[in-house]
Coordinates of C-alpha atoms in Angstrom, one line a residue:
Chain T
M1 CA -30.7 -26.9 33.2
T2 CA -27.6 -25.7 31.7
A3 CA -24.5 -25.3 33.7
V4 CA -23.6 -21.9 35.1
V5 CA -19.9 -22.5 34.3
R6 CA -18.7 -25.2 31.9
T7 CA -15.0 -25.3 30.9
E8 CA -13.3 -27.9 28.7
G9 CA -9.5 -28.1 28.6
L10 CA -9.2 -24.5 29.8
T11 CA -5.6 -23.7 29.9
K12 CA -3.7 -20.5 30.7
F13 CA 0.1 -20.0 30.4
Y14 CA 1.8 -16.8 31.4
G15 CA 4.6 -16.9 29.0
R16 CA 6.2 -20.3 29.8
R17 CA 4.7 -20.3 33.4
R18 CA 1.7 -22.5 33.9
G19 CA -1.3 -20.7 35.4
L20 CA -3.8 -23.5 34.8
E21 CA -3.9 -26.4 32.7
D22 CA -6.7 -28.6 31.2
L23 CA -9.5 -27.4 33.5
D24 CA -12.7 -29.3 33.1
L25 CA -15.1 -27.8 35.5
E26 CA -18.9 -27.7 35.7
I27 CA -20.8 -25.5 38.2
R28 CA -24.4 -26.3 38.5
P29 CA -27.2 -23.8 38.9
G30 CA -28.1 -23.0 42.6
E31 CA -25.0 -24.5 44.1
V32 CA -22.2 -23.0 46.2
F33 CA -19.0 -24.2 44.8
G34 CA -15.9 -24.0 47.0
Y35 CA -12.7 -23.6 45.1
L36 CA -9.8 -24.6 47.1
G37 CA -6.0 -24.6 46.7
P38 CA -2.9 -23.1 48.1
N39 CA -1.8 -19.7 47.0
G40 CA -0.5 -19.6 43.3
A41 CA -2.3 -22.9 42.5
G42 CA -4.5 -21.4 39.9
K43 CA -7.7 -20.3 41.6
T44 CA -7.5 -16.6 40.7
T45 CA -6.4 -17.5 37.2
T46 CA -9.5 -19.5 36.7
I47 CA -11.7 -16.7 38.1
R48 CA -10.1 -14.1 36.0
L49 CA -10.6 -16.3 32.9
L50 CA -14.2 -16.7 33.7
L51 CA -14.7 -12.9 33.9
D52 CA -12.6 -12.2 30.6
V53 CA -10.0 -10.2 32.6
I54 CA -7.4 -12.5 31.0
R55 CA -7.7 -14.7 28.0
P56 CA -7.2 -18.4 27.8
T57 CA -4.2 -20.0 26.0
R58 CA -6.5 -22.7 24.9
G59 CA -9.7 -24.5 25.8
R60 CA -13.4 -23.5 25.9
M61 CA -15.7 -22.1 28.6
S62 CA -19.1 -20.8 28.9
V63 CA -20.5 -18.7 31.7
L64 CA -24.2 -18.4 32.2
G65 CA -24.6 -20.1 28.8
S66 CA -22.5 -17.4 27.0
D67 CA -18.9 -16.5 26.1
P68 CA -17.5 -14.3 29.0
R69 CA -16.4 -11.8 26.2
D70 CA -20.0 -10.8 26.0
P71 CA -20.3 -7.8 28.3
A72 CA -24.0 -8.5 28.9
V73 CA -23.1 -11.7 30.7
R74 CA -20.7 -9.8 33.2
G75 CA -23.7 -7.6 34.1
R76 CA -25.3 -10.8 35.5
I77 CA -22.2 -11.7 37.7
G78 CA -21.2 -10.2 40.9
Y79 CA -17.4 -10.3 41.4
L80 CA -15.2 -9.7 44.4
P81 CA -11.6 -9.6 43.2
G82 CA -9.0 -11.4 45.4
E83 CA -7.0 -8.2 45.6
L84 CA -9.6 -5.5 45.9
A85 CA -8.0 -2.0 45.1
L86 CA -10.0 0.9 46.3
E87 CA -8.3 4.2 46.5
G88 CA -8.6 8.0 46.3
R89 CA -10.8 10.6 47.8
E90 CA -13.9 9.2 46.4
K91 CA -16.4 8.0 49.0
A92 CA -17.4 4.4 49.0
G93 CA -21.0 5.2 48.6
E94 CA -20.3 7.3 45.4
Y95 CA -18.2 4.4 44.0
L96 CA -21.1 1.9 44.7
A97 CA -23.6 4.3 43.1
F98 CA -21.3 4.4 40.0
L99 CA -21.0 0.6 39.8
A100 CA -24.7 0.1 40.3
G101 CA -25.4 2.6 37.5
V102 CA -23.3 0.8 35.1
R103 CA -24.9 -2.5 36.0
G104 CA -28.4 -1.2 35.4
G105 CA -29.3 0.4 38.7
V106 CA -29.6 -0.7 42.3
S107 CA -31.9 1.1 44.8
R108 CA -30.3 3.2 47.5
D109 CA -32.1 1.2 50.2
R110 CA -30.6 -2.1 48.9
I111 CA -27.1 -0.7 49.3
A112 CA -27.9 1.1 52.6
A113 CA -29.3 -2.3 53.9
L114 CA -26.2 -4.2 52.9
A115 CA -23.9 -1.5 54.4
E116 CA -25.9 -1.8 57.6
R117 CA -25.7 -5.5 57.7
L118 CA -22.0 -5.5 57.2
E119 CA -21.5 -2.5 59.3
A120 CA -19.7 -0.6 56.6
D121 CA -19.4 3.1 56.6
L122 CA -20.0 4.3 53.1
S123 CA -19.2 8.0 53.8
V124 CA -15.4 7.5 54.3
P125 CA -13.1 8.2 51.4
M126 CA -12.0 4.8 50.0
G127 CA -8.3 5.5 50.3
K128 CA -8.8 5.8 54.1
L129 CA -10.5 2.5 54.5
S130 CA -8.9 -0.4 56.4
K131 CA -8.5 -3.8 54.6
G132 CA -11.5 -5.2 56.3
N133 CA -13.7 -2.2 55.5
K134 CA -12.5 -2.3 51.8
Q135 CA -13.5 -5.9 51.8
K136 CA -17.0 -5.0 53.1
V137 CA -17.4 -2.5 50.2
G138 CA -16.1 -5.2 47.9
L139 CA -18.8 -7.6 49.2
I140 CA -21.6 -5.0 48.9
Q141 CA -20.8 -4.2 45.3
A142 CA -20.7 -7.9 44.5
F143 CA -24.1 -8.6 46.2
M144 CA -25.9 -5.4 45.6
H145 CA -27.4 -6.0 42.2
E146 CA -28.6 -9.5 43.0
P147 CA -26.6 -11.2 40.3
E148 CA -27.4 -14.7 39.1
F149 CA -23.9 -15.8 39.7
L150 CA -21.4 -14.6 42.4
I151 CA -17.7 -15.1 42.0
L152 CA -16.0 -14.4 45.2
D153 CA -12.2 -14.7 45.3
E154 CA -11.0 -15.2 48.9
P155 CA -14.0 -13.4 50.2
T156 CA -13.3 -13.7 54.0
G157 CA -9.9 -12.1 53.9
G158 CA -9.6 -9.3 56.5
L159 CA -13.1 -9.7 57.8
D160 CA -13.6 -10.0 61.5
P161 CA -15.5 -13.2 62.8
L162 CA -18.8 -11.4 63.2
V163 CA -18.8 -10.0 59.7
Q164 CA -17.6 -13.4 58.3
H165 CA -20.6 -14.9 60.0
E166 CA -23.0 -12.3 58.3
F167 CA -21.3 -12.9 55.0
L168 CA -21.8 -16.7 55.2
A169 CA -25.5 -16.0 56.0
M170 CA -25.7 -13.9 52.8
V171 CA -24.2 -16.5 50.8
R172 CA -26.8 -19.0 52.2
E173 CA -29.6 -16.6 51.3
V174 CA -28.2 -16.4 47.8
R175 CA -28.4 -20.1 47.4
A176 CA -31.8 -20.2 48.9
A177 CA -32.9 -17.9 46.3
G178 CA -31.6 -20.5 43.6
R179 CA -28.7 -18.4 42.7
T180 CA -25.1 -19.7 42.2
V181 CA -21.9 -19.0 44.0
L182 CA -18.2 -19.8 43.3
M183 CA -16.0 -18.9 46.1
S184 CA -12.3 -19.6 46.5
S185 CA -10.3 -20.1 49.6
H186 CA -7.0 -21.6 50.6
V187 CA -8.6 -23.4 53.5
L188 CA -11.5 -25.8 53.4
A189 CA -12.7 -24.7 56.9
E190 CA -13.7 -21.3 55.4
V191 CA -16.1 -22.7 52.8
E192 CA -17.2 -26.0 54.2
D193 CA -20.1 -24.6 56.1
V194 CA -21.7 -23.1 53.0
A195 CA -20.3 -25.0 50.1
D196 CA -22.3 -27.9 48.4
R197 CA -19.3 -29.1 46.5
V198 CA -15.6 -28.3 46.7
G199 CA -13.0 -28.5 44.0
I200 CA -9.2 -28.7 44.7
V201 CA -6.7 -27.1 42.5
R202 CA -2.9 -27.7 42.8
Q203 CA -0.2 -26.5 40.6
G204 CA -2.6 -25.4 37.9
R205 CA -4.6 -28.6 37.8
L206 CA -7.9 -29.6 39.3
V207 CA -7.1 -32.6 41.4
A208 CA -10.5 -33.4 42.9
V209 CA -14.2 -32.4 43.0
E210 CA -16.1 -33.6 46.0
D211 CA -19.5 -33.3 47.5
V212 CA -19.2 -31.6 50.9
A213 CA -21.9 -33.9 52.5
A214 CA -20.3 -37.0 51.2
L215 CA -17.1 -35.9 52.5
R216 CA -18.5 -35.2 55.8
E217 CA -19.8 -38.7 55.9
K218 CA -16.4 -40.0 55.3
A219 CA -15.0 -37.7 57.9
V220 CA -12.8 -39.0 60.7
R221 CA -14.3 -37.9 63.9
R222 CA -12.9 -38.1 67.4
V223 CA -15.5 -39.1 69.9
E224 CA -15.4 -39.5 73.7
F225 CA -18.2 -40.9 75.9
H226 CA -18.3 -40.6 79.6
F227 CA -20.6 -43.2 81.4
D228 CA -21.9 -43.3 84.9
A229 CA -20.1 -46.7 85.4
P230 CA -17.3 -48.6 83.9
V231 CA -18.3 -50.2 80.6
P232 CA -17.0 -53.5 79.0
R233 CA -14.6 -53.0 76.1
E234 CA -16.1 -56.1 74.2
E235 CA -19.3 -54.1 73.7
F236 CA -17.6 -51.6 71.5
E237 CA -15.1 -53.7 69.7
D238 CA -15.5 -54.5 66.0
L239 CA -18.2 -51.9 65.6
P240 CA -18.3 -50.6 62.0
G241 CA -16.2 -47.5 61.5
V242 CA -14.9 -47.4 65.0
R243 CA -11.1 -47.2 65.3
D244 CA -8.4 -46.5 68.0
L245 CA -10.8 -47.6 70.7
R246 CA -9.7 -46.9 74.1
V247 CA -11.7 -47.8 77.2
E248 CA -10.5 -46.7 80.7
G249 CA -13.2 -47.4 83.4
A250 CA -16.2 -45.3 82.6
N251 CA -14.4 -43.3 79.8
L252 CA -14.4 -44.4 76.2
S253 CA -12.7 -42.6 73.3
C254 CA -12.2 -43.6 69.6
T255 CA -12.3 -42.2 66.2
I256 CA -15.2 -42.8 63.8
D257 CA -14.9 -43.3 60.1
G258 CA -18.1 -42.3 58.5
R259 CA -21.5 -42.7 60.3
P260 CA -21.5 -42.9 64.0
D261 CA -24.8 -44.8 64.1
A262 CA -23.5 -48.3 65.4
L263 CA -21.4 -46.5 68.1
I264 CA -24.3 -44.4 69.4
K265 CA -26.6 -47.5 69.4
A266 CA -24.0 -49.6 71.4
A267 CA -23.5 -46.6 73.8
A268 CA -27.2 -46.1 74.3
R269 CA -27.3 -49.4 76.3
F270 CA -25.4 -47.6 79.1
T271 CA -26.0 -44.3 80.8
V272 CA -24.2 -41.6 79.1
V273 CA -23.2 -38.7 81.3
H274 CA -21.2 -36.7 78.8
L275 CA -20.5 -36.8 75.2
V276 CA -17.7 -34.9 73.3
S277 CA -17.6 -35.0 69.5
A278 CA -14.9 -32.9 67.8
E279 CA -15.7 -31.3 64.5
P280 CA -14.3 -33.5 61.7
D281 CA -11.4 -31.9 60.1
L282 CA -12.2 -32.2 56.4
E283 CA -8.9 -30.7 55.5
E284 CA -7.2 -33.7 57.0
I285 CA -9.4 -36.0 54.8
F286 CA -8.5 -34.2 51.7
L287 CA -4.9 -34.4 52.6
T288 CA -5.1 -38.1 53.1
Y289 CA -7.3 -38.6 50.0
Y290 CA -5.0 -36.8 47.7
S291 CA -1.6 -37.4 49.2
E292 CA -1.3 -40.6 47.0
E293 CA -2.1 -38.6 43.9
N294 CA 0.5 -36.0 45.0
E295 CA 3.1 -38.5 45.5
E296 CA 2.4 -39.8 42.1
E297 CA 2.5 -36.4 40.5
A298 CA 5.8 -35.7 42.4
R299 CA 7.2 -38.9 40.9
H300 CA 6.2 -37.8 37.5
A301 CA 7.8 -34.4 38.0
R302 CA 11.1 -36.1 39.1
A303 CA 11.0 -38.5 36.1
G304 CA 10.5 -35.4 33.9
V305 CA 13.6 -33.8 35.3
Q306 CA 15.7 -36.8 34.7
E307 CA 14.4 -37.3 31.1
P308 CA 16.9 -36.1 28.6
A309 CA 15.8 -32.9 26.8
Chain C
M1 CA -23.0 11.5 29.5
P2 CA -21.8 7.9 29.5
A3 CA -21.1 6.6 33.0
L4 CA -17.4 6.1 32.5
V5 CA -16.8 9.5 31.0
S6 CA -18.6 11.4 33.9
K7 CA -16.8 9.1 36.4
S8 CA -13.4 9.8 34.9
L9 CA -14.0 13.5 34.8
R10 CA -15.1 13.4 38.4
D11 CA -12.0 11.5 39.4
H12 CA -9.9 14.0 37.5
R13 CA -11.4 17.2 38.4
R14 CA -8.9 18.2 41.1
S15 CA -6.1 17.4 38.8
L16 CA -7.7 19.3 35.9
I17 CA -8.3 22.3 38.2
R18 CA -4.7 22.3 39.3
W19 CA -3.5 22.1 35.8
T20 CA -5.7 25.0 34.8
I21 CA -4.2 27.1 37.7
G22 CA -0.7 26.1 36.8
I23 CA -0.9 26.8 33.2
G24 CA -2.9 30.0 33.9
A25 CA -0.1 31.1 36.3
F26 CA 2.4 30.5 33.5
F27 CA 0.5 32.6 31.0
T28 CA 0.0 35.4 33.6
L29 CA 3.6 35.5 34.6
Y30 CA 4.9 35.6 31.0
L31 CA 2.5 38.1 29.7
S32 CA 3.1 40.4 32.5
F33 CA 6.6 40.8 31.3
Y34 CA 5.4 42.0 28.0
P35 CA 5.0 45.7 28.7
N36 CA 8.5 46.0 30.1
I37 CA 10.0 44.3 26.9
S38 CA 8.0 46.3 24.4
Q39 CA 9.1 49.6 26.1
N40 CA 12.8 48.6 26.0
Q41 CA 13.3 47.9 22.3
E42 CA 16.9 48.7 22.3
L43 CA 17.6 46.2 25.2
Y44 CA 15.6 43.3 23.7
G45 CA 15.4 44.2 20.0
E46 CA 16.7 42.2 17.1
A47 CA 20.3 43.3 17.6
A48 CA 20.3 42.0 21.2
L49 CA 18.9 38.6 20.2
K50 CA 21.5 38.3 17.4
K51 CA 24.0 37.7 20.2
F52 CA 22.5 34.1 20.7
P53 CA 24.0 31.3 18.6
G54 CA 21.8 30.6 15.5
A55 CA 21.0 27.0 16.6
M56 CA 19.7 28.2 20.0
R57 CA 17.6 30.8 18.3
D58 CA 16.2 28.1 16.1
L59 CA 15.4 26.0 19.2
M60 CA 13.5 29.0 20.6
G61 CA 11.6 29.3 17.4
G62 CA 13.6 32.0 15.8
L63 CA 12.7 34.8 18.4
E64 CA 11.9 37.1 15.5
G65 CA 10.0 40.3 16.3
F66 CA 10.5 39.6 19.9
T67 CA 9.5 43.0 21.1
T68 CA 6.2 43.1 19.1
G69 CA 3.1 41.7 20.7
V70 CA 2.6 38.9 18.3
G71 CA 6.3 38.0 18.2
Y72 CA 6.4 37.9 22.0
L73 CA 3.3 35.8 22.4
H74 CA 4.6 33.4 19.7
G75 CA 8.2 33.2 21.0
V76 CA 7.7 33.1 24.7
V77 CA 4.1 31.7 25.3
Y78 CA 3.1 29.5 22.3
Q79 CA 6.4 28.3 21.0
L80 CA 7.7 26.0 23.7
F81 CA 6.5 26.3 27.2
G82 CA 2.7 26.6 26.5
P83 CA 2.7 23.5 24.2
M84 CA 4.9 21.5 26.6
L85 CA 2.7 22.2 29.6
F86 CA -0.3 20.9 27.6
V87 CA 1.7 17.9 26.5
V88 CA 2.6 16.9 30.0
C89 CA -0.9 17.5 31.3
A90 CA -2.5 15.5 28.5
A91 CA 0.1 12.7 28.8
V92 CA -0.7 12.5 32.5
L93 CA -4.4 12.3 31.8
G94 CA -3.6 9.7 29.2
N95 CA -2.0 7.5 31.8
Q96 CA -4.9 8.0 34.1
A97 CA -7.1 6.2 31.5
I98 CA -5.6 2.7 31.6
A99 CA -2.1 2.3 32.8
R100 CA -2.5 3.9 36.3
P101 CA -5.6 2.1 37.3
E102 CA -4.1 -1.1 35.9
E103 CA -1.0 -0.7 38.1
S104 CA -3.0 0.2 41.1
G105 CA -5.4 -2.6 40.6
T106 CA -8.6 -0.6 40.3
L107 CA -9.0 -1.6 36.6
E108 CA -9.8 -5.2 37.6
L109 CA -13.2 -4.4 38.7
T110 CA -13.9 -1.9 35.8
V111 CA -13.2 -4.4 33.1
T112 CA -15.6 -6.9 34.7
L113 CA -18.4 -4.4 34.4
P114 CA -20.9 -4.9 31.6
I115 CA -19.1 -2.5 29.4
D116 CA -17.3 -3.6 26.2
R117 CA -13.5 -3.2 26.4
R118 CA -13.5 -1.1 23.2
R119 CA -16.2 1.2 24.7
L120 CA -14.1 1.4 27.9
V121 CA -11.2 2.8 26.1
A122 CA -13.3 5.1 23.9
E123 CA -15.1 6.5 27.0
R124 CA -11.8 7.0 28.8
F125 CA -10.5 8.9 25.7
A126 CA -13.6 11.0 25.7
A127 CA -13.1 12.0 29.3
L128 CA -9.5 12.8 28.4
A129 CA -10.5 15.0 25.5
L130 CA -13.2 16.8 27.4
G131 CA -10.9 17.4 30.4
L132 CA -8.2 18.8 28.2
L133 CA -10.7 20.9 26.5
G134 CA -11.9 22.4 29.7
V135 CA -8.3 23.4 30.6
A136 CA -7.8 24.8 27.1
V137 CA -11.0 26.9 27.2
A138 CA -10.2 28.3 30.5
T139 CA -6.6 29.1 29.8
F140 CA -7.7 30.6 26.4
L141 CA -10.1 32.9 28.1
L142 CA -7.3 34.0 30.4
A143 CA -4.7 34.4 27.5
W144 CA -7.1 36.5 25.6
G145 CA -8.0 38.7 28.6
L146 CA -4.2 39.1 29.5
S147 CA -3.2 39.7 26.0
A148 CA -5.7 42.5 25.7
A149 CA -4.7 43.9 29.1
V150 CA -1.0 44.1 28.4
G151 CA -1.8 45.4 24.9
T152 CA -0.1 42.9 22.6
G153 CA -2.5 43.9 19.8
V154 CA -3.0 40.3 18.7
A155 CA -6.5 39.6 17.4
V156 CA -8.5 37.2 19.3
D157 CA -9.0 34.8 16.4
R158 CA -5.2 34.4 16.1
I159 CA -5.0 33.6 19.8
L160 CA -7.8 31.1 19.4
A161 CA -6.0 29.6 16.5
A162 CA -2.7 29.2 18.4
H163 CA -4.6 27.9 21.5
T164 CA -6.6 25.4 19.4
G165 CA -3.2 24.1 18.0
V166 CA -1.9 23.7 21.6
F167 CA -5.0 21.8 22.5
L168 CA -4.8 19.4 19.5
L169 CA -1.1 18.9 20.2
G170 CA -2.0 18.0 23.7
L171 CA -4.7 15.7 22.5
F172 CA -2.2 13.9 20.2
F173 CA 0.2 13.3 23.1
G174 CA -2.7 12.4 25.4
A175 CA -3.8 9.7 22.9
L176 CA -0.1 8.6 22.5
S177 CA 0.2 8.1 26.2
L178 CA -3.2 6.3 26.3
A179 CA -2.3 4.1 23.4
V180 CA 1.1 3.0 24.9
G181 CA -0.5 2.5 28.3
A182 CA -3.4 0.5 26.8
A183 CA -0.9 -1.8 25.1
A184 CA 1.7 -2.1 27.9
G185 CA -0.6 -1.5 30.9
R186 CA 2.3 0.5 32.7
R187 CA 2.9 4.1 33.1
G188 CA 6.7 4.0 32.6
P189 CA 6.7 3.1 28.9
A190 CA 3.9 5.5 28.2
M191 CA 5.8 8.4 29.8
A192 CA 9.0 7.3 28.1
V193 CA 7.5 7.3 24.6
V194 CA 5.7 10.7 25.2
G195 CA 9.0 12.1 26.5
V196 CA 11.0 10.9 23.4
V197 CA 8.5 11.9 20.9
A198 CA 7.8 15.3 22.4
V199 CA 11.5 16.3 23.0
G200 CA 12.6 14.7 19.7
G201 CA 9.8 16.1 17.7
Y202 CA 10.3 19.6 19.0
I203 CA 14.0 19.5 18.3
V204 CA 13.6 18.1 14.8
E205 CA 10.9 20.6 14.0
T206 CA 12.8 23.7 15.2
M207 CA 16.4 22.9 14.5
G208 CA 15.7 20.6 11.5
R209 CA 14.4 23.7 9.7
N210 CA 18.1 24.6 8.9
V211 CA 19.6 21.1 8.9
D212 CA 19.0 19.3 5.7
A213 CA 20.0 16.0 7.0
V214 CA 17.0 15.8 9.4
S215 CA 14.6 18.2 7.7
W216 CA 12.6 15.3 6.1
L217 CA 12.0 14.1 9.8
R218 CA 9.9 17.2 10.4
W219 CA 7.0 15.4 8.6
V220 CA 6.7 12.9 11.4
S221 CA 7.0 15.5 14.2
P222 CA 3.7 16.3 15.7
F223 CA 5.2 19.8 16.4
H224 CA 5.5 20.4 12.8
Y225 CA 1.7 20.5 12.4
Y226 CA 1.4 23.0 15.1
L227 CA 4.3 25.3 14.6
D228 CA 4.9 25.2 10.9
G229 CA 1.6 27.0 10.1
R230 CA 2.4 29.8 12.6
P231 CA -1.1 30.2 13.7
L232 CA -0.5 33.5 15.6
Y233 CA 0.6 35.1 12.4
Q234 CA -1.5 33.4 9.7
G235 CA -4.5 32.1 11.5
F236 CA -5.8 28.5 11.5
P237 CA -3.6 26.0 9.5
V238 CA -6.6 23.8 9.0
G239 CA -4.9 21.1 7.0
D240 CA -2.1 20.7 9.7
Y241 CA -4.7 20.7 12.5
V242 CA -6.7 17.9 10.7
V243 CA -3.5 16.0 10.6
L244 CA -3.0 16.4 14.4
A245 CA -6.6 15.4 15.1
G246 CA -6.4 12.5 12.6
A247 CA -3.3 11.2 14.3
A248 CA -5.0 11.3 17.6
V249 CA -7.8 9.3 16.3
V250 CA -5.5 6.8 14.9
L251 CA -3.8 6.5 18.2
L252 CA -7.2 6.0 19.9
V253 CA -7.9 3.1 17.4
V254 CA -4.6 1.6 18.2
A255 CA -5.4 1.8 21.9
I256 CA -8.7 0.2 21.5
L257 CA -7.2 -2.7 19.4
A258 CA -4.4 -3.3 21.8
F259 CA -6.5 -3.2 24.8
D260 CA -9.1 -5.4 23.5
R261 CA -6.9 -8.4 22.9
R262 CA -4.7 -8.5 25.9
D263 CA -4.7 -9.8 29.5
I264 CA -5.3 -7.2 32.2
G265 CA -3.2 -7.0 35.3
V266 CA -0.7 -9.7 34.7

């Protein structure tokens, strides 16, 4: 199957300021792709290029097999802008009806169902909506026409935890239906539950693309066991992936690198009263993974400064 | 009606109604003075107006026959204030098309709709033209009614000719503000260009009549193609009006080409 997004050397300069440079990205059909990076790294630039809001300085891209300049392609995309602007006296419901009409029609029931799901009041003039409620309207318009490809720029901003939860459920449904999602965020925690793969962009460059499941397997996890009686330390030493082992009487704590299988089997020989396993902090792994690369980049940057012009 | 046209008209309806009321109030106020002026010839007649410096009379369009119905309508209503109100109204509408939504950020979602960028500009222009036409039709009917009520004795087809000119002049400036806004993405430059062209164009056309050094500039003044034909006296100056309408179309094409090739909201 052809890629939903394919870019080659995609580059965008705003005057002399770099927005994005040499992006080679492929997003596969049916996946949820998390697009991560700090503010100003180039996430929104990428997204706006894919939607033909801005034009590349150089490089090539195709979206759903076509050039994004083709208006018909945009009808197959649902887009939530990072800075959604809704204003005026117009009611949210009227605006949604307008957008739905231009995109070829969406049933009233579908809009009403989404509004109910996100607990959005569509009878309020848009200028009077709070940030969170505007975001809900933005999500409804992005999802309502059941697009093949959803592009969501910082979708969870301003949403309360319950609505965030509902939103993630909606993303999972989209994936289950075989449709594709690109969502950006500046923190991994926001996307790791739903994303299949994540890409990290820093200072206008894509520095890594990783499979989330593989990442999780590599994750460093802090684990504590409480046994009914003191356990011998030797039984747990030198187990694969076990580090920072500490045994104090009946309590054992350590970190696990990767699979916890060997540790679990060793522990199973004793009576386990209580087990604590903290969620792995994927963010931390990323930082460790790519800190080397960053240092190198920083060295290049410094070298660049010293070079005579 | 295309979705963007009806949507724009819906968004602008309050503003259009306010403009209609405002311009209507201007017509009502000024035409209501007419009976007083026509009954006091000696006070407002030619002799009285001769007291004004020539250049100032030029700027006011000559002020000839001020106490006659057609002279009053021409000098007071259709010379300066009437056209200027339409120009400002149209320029504001022109800014609503691209520059304002771009500045506020609402254009972002609009350009990602499955609508060609060129069509987007064309439809926004159509909404501008229709909205302005609505204001023009409503204020024409009012001007006609008031003119008959105060007894100016000006034929309806002459009022229609003048009013059509005012509408076309407005359309030109609306297209100008749309074109600058579509190219620059900001309201400031659009308003500045409209202001300079409107004020400069008006001065060149009126005072340039008697100043040889600038009289050639009258050809590029949009006001020339409205005022020079003296529609209230001579009826439709068809050729001039075609030039105005043609210039508006050219500006629309410029707007389309400029908007089609640039980055939005950067």
